[in-house]
Short mmCIF file of C-alpha atoms and ligand atoms in Angstrom, two decimals:
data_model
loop_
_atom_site.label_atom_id
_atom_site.label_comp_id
_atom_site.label_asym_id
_atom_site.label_seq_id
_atom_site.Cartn_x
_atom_site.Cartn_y
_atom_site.Cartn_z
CA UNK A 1101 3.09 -15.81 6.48
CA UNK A 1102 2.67 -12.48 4.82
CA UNK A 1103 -0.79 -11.64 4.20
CA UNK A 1104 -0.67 -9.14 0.84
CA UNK A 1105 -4.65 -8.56 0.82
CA UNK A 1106 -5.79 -5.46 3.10
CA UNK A 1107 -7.08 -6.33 6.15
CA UNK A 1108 -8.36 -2.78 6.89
CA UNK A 1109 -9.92 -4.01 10.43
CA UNK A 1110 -6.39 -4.43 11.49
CA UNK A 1111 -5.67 -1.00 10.14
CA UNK A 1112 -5.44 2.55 11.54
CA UNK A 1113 -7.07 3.94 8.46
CA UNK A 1114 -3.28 4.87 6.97
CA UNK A 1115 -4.84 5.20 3.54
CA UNK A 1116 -7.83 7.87 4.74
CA UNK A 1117 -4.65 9.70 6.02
CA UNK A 1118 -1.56 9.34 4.06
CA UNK A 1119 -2.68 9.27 0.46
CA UNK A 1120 -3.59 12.99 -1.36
CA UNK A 1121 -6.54 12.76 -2.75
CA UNK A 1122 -7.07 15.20 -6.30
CA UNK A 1123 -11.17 15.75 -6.95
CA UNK A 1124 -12.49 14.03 -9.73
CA UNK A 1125 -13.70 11.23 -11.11
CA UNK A 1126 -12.41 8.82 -8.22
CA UNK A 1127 -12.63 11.22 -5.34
CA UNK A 1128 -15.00 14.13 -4.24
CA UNK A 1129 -12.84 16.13 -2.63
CA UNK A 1130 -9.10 16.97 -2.65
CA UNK A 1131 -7.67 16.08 0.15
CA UNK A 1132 -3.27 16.85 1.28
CA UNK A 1133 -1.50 14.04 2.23
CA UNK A 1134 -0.92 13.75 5.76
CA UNK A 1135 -4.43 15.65 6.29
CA UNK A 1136 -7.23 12.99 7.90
CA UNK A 1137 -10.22 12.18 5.31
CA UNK A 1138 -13.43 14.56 6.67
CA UNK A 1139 -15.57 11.26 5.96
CA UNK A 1140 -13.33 9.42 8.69
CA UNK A 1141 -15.68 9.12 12.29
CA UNK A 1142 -15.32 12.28 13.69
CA UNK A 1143 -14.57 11.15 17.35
CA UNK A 1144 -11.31 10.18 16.84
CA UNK A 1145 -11.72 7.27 18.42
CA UNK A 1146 -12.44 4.69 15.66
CA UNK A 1147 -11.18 4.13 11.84
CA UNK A 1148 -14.66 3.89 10.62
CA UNK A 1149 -15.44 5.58 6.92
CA UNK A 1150 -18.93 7.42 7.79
CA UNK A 1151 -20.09 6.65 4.12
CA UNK A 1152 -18.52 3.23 3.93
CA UNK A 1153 -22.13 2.02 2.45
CA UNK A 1154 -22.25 4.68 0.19
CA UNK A 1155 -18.54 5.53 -1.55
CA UNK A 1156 -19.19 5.32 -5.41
CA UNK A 1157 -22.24 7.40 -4.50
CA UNK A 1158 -20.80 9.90 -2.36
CA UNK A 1159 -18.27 10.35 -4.90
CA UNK A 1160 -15.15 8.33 -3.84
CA UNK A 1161 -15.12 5.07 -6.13
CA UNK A 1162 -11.46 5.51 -5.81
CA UNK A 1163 -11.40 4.43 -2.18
CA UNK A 1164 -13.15 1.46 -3.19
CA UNK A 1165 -10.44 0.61 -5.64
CA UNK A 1166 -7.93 1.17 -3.59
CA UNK A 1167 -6.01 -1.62 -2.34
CA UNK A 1168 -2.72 -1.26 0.20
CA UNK A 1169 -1.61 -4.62 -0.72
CA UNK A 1170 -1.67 -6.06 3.02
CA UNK A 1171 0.56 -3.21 3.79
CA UNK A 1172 -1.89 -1.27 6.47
CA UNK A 1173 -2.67 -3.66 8.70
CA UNK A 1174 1.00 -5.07 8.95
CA UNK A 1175 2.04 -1.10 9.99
CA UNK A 1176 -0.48 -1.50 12.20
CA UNK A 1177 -0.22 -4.78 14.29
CA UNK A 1178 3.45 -5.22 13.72
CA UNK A 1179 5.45 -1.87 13.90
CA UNK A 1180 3.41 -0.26 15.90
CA UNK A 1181 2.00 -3.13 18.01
CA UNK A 1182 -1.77 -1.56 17.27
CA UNK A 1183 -1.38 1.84 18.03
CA UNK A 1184 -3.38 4.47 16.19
CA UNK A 1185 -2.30 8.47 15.00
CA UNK A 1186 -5.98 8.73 15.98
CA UNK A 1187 -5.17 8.27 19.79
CA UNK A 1188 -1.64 9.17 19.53
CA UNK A 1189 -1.21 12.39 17.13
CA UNK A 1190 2.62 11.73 17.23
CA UNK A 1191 2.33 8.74 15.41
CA UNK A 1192 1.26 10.22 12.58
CA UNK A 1193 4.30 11.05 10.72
CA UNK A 1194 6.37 8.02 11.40
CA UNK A 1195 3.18 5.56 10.54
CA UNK A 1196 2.60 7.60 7.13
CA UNK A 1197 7.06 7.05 6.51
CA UNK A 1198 6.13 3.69 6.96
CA UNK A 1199 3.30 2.99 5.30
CA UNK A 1200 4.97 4.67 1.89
CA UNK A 1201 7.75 2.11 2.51
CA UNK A 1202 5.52 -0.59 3.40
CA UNK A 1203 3.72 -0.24 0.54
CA UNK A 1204 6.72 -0.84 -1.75
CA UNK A 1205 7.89 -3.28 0.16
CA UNK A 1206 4.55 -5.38 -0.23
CA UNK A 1207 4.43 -4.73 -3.80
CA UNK A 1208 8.22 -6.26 -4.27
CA UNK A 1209 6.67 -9.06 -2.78
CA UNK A 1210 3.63 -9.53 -4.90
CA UNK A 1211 6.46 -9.69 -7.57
CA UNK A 1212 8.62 -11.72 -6.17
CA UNK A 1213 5.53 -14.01 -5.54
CA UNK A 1214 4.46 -13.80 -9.30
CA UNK A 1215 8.26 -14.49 -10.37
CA UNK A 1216 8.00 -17.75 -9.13
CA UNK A 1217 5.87 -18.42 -11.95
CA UNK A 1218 9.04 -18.05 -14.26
CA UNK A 1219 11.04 -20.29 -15.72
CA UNK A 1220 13.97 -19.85 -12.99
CA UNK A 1221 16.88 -22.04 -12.50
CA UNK A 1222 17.17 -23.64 -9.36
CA UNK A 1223 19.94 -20.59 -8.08
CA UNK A 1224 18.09 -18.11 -9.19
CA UNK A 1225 14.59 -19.18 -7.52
CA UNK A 1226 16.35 -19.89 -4.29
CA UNK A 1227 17.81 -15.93 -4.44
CA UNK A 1228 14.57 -15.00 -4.78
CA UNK A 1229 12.96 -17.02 -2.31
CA UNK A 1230 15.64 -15.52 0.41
CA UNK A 1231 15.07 -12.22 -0.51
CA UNK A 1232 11.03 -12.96 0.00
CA UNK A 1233 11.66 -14.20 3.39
CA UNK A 1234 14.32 -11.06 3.94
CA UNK A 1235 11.13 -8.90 2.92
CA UNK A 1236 8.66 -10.98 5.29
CA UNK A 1237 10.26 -11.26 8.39
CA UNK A 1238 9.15 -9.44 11.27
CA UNK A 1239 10.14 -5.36 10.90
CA UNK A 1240 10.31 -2.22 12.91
CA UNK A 1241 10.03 1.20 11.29
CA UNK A 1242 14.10 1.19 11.39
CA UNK A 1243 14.68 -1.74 9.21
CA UNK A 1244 11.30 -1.05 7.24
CA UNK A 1245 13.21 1.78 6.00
CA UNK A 1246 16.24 0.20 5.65
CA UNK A 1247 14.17 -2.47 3.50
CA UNK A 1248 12.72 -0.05 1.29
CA UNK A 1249 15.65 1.93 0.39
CA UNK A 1250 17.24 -1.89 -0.97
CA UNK A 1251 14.30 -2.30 -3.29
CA UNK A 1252 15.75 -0.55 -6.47
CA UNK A 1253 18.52 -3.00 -6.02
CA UNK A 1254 15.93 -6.03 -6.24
CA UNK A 1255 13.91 -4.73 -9.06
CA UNK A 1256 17.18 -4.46 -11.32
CA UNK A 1257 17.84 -8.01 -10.30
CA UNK A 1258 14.03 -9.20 -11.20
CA UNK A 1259 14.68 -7.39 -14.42
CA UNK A 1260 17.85 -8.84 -15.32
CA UNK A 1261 16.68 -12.30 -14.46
CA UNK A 1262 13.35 -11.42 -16.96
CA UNK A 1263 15.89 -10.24 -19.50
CA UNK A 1264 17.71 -13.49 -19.57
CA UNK A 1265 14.69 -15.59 -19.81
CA UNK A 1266 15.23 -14.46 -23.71
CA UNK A 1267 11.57 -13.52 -24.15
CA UNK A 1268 12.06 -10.14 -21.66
CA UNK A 1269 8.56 -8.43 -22.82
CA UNK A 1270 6.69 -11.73 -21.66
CA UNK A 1271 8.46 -11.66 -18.29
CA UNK A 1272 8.23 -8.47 -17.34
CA UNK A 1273 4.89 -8.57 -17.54
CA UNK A 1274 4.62 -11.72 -15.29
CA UNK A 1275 6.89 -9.17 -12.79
CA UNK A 1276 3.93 -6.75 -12.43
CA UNK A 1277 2.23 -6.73 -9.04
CA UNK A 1278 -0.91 -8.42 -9.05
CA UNK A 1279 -3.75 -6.85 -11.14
CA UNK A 1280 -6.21 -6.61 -8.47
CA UNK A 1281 -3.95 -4.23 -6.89
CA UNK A 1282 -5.15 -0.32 -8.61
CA UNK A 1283 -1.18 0.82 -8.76
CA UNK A 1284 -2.37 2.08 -12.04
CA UNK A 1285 -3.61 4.95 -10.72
CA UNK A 1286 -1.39 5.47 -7.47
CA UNK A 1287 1.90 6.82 -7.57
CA UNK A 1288 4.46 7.84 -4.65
CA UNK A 1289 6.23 10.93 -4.62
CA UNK A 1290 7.79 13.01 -1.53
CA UNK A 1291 5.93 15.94 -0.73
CA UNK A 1292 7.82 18.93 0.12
CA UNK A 1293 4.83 20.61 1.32
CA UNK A 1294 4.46 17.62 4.22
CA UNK A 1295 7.13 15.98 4.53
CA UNK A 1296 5.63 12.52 3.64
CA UNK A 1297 4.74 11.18 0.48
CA UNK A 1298 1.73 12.07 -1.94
CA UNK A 1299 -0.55 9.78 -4.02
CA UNK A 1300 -2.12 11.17 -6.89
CA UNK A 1301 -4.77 9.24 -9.17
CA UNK A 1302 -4.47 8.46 -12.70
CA UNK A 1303 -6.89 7.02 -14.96
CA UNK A 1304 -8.27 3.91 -13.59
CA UNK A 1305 -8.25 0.64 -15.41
CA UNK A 1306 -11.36 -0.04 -17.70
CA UNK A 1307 -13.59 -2.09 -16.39
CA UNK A 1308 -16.00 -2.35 -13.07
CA UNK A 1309 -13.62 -1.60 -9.96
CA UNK A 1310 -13.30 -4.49 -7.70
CA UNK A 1311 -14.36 -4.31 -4.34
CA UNK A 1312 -12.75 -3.95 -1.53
CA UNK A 1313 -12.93 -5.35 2.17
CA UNK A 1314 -15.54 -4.44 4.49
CA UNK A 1315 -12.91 -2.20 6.59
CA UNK A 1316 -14.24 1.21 6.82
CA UNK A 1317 -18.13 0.13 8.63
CA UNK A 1318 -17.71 1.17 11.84
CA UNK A 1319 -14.80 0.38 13.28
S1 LIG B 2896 -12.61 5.42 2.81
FE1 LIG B 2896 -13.90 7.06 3.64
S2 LIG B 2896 -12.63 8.03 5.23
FE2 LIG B 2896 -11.23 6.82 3.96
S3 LIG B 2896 -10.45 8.26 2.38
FE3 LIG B 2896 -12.28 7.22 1.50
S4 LIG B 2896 -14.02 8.59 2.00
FE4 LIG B 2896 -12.30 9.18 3.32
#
């Protein structure tokens, strides 16, 4: 069973690595993707957040908003069988590739998970359910990738399917990932500059931000 809440004790701290961070509201600093956080523990040695107690104070309520969808800790424990770019410097690259297809990958399947809440004829629900189980089974970087790259395909489909329900605006919205997940101020992008992939904040959602797990304490 795919877990799609962030276990960030199983993580490497892929977030405080991969994502760019722009100063302002949600961060303090800004911060290149594919350029470790400053606040990560500075041995090397641990994924600990040295102002874990302290983010919205220190400045970073968007860390606390943040929410990788389950897709850290499954980089983590399954592709890389708990290895860390902390340890291993090489791994950096390839676990920041994966973690930006991960993390669509994860969020297909919070909407595939929320489409089950449509009303789907039997054919259509079974597709659905196969391509869930396509999208959970046990992955290497490889077919991560491979996985990722097949997601526009799936997304027309889950739009089609809402457009045929005859009440398409309704649907679609039942097709978003889960709101307790802050895409609405993440977005992907490649980044010439590194290589990898770039998230830049928008506008949070109004509203207190949810928390988040107790990852980042000392790990
Ligand atoms: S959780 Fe801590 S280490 Fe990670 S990006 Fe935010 S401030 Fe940096």
């Amino acid at each position: 069973m795919i877990d799609l809440t962030a276990d960030c004790g199983r993580c490497a701290a892929l977030c405080c690595l991969a994502l760019h961070l722009d100063a302002g509201s949600r961060f303090a600093i800004d911060k290149p993707a594919g350029a470790p956080c400053p606040n990560l523990d500075r041995t090397g040695q641990t994924h600990g957040c040295t102002i874990h107690g302290d983010l919205t104070a220190r400045g970073f309520p968007g860390c606390v908003a943040y929410d990788c969808a389950g897709a850290g800790q499954r980089i983590t424990q399954e592709l890389y069988a708990g290895k860390s770019w902390r340890t291993e410097p090489a791994l950096a690259a390839p676990m920041m590739e994966s973690f930006r297809h991960m993390r669509a990958i994860h969020e297909m399947l919070q909407m595939l998970d929320a489409a089950e809440a449509l009303p789907l004829g039997a054919a259509d629900r079974a597709a659905l359910r196969e391509h869930r189980d396509h999208l959970a089974r046990p992955m290497t970087p490889e077919t991560a990738a491979a996985a990722a790259g097949d997601l526009p395909e799936l997304r027309a489909l889950l739009r089609g399917l809402a457009g045929a329900l005859g009440s398409a605006a309704r649907a679609a919205a039942h097709l978003q990932p889960a709101p307790r997940i802050s895409t609405s101020w993440e977005k992907t992008a490649r980044s010439p500059e590194h290589g990898h992939y770039s998230a830049r904040h928008r506008t949070p959602p109004a509203g207190e931000l949810p928390g988040r797990p107790d990852r980042r304490s000392g790990r």
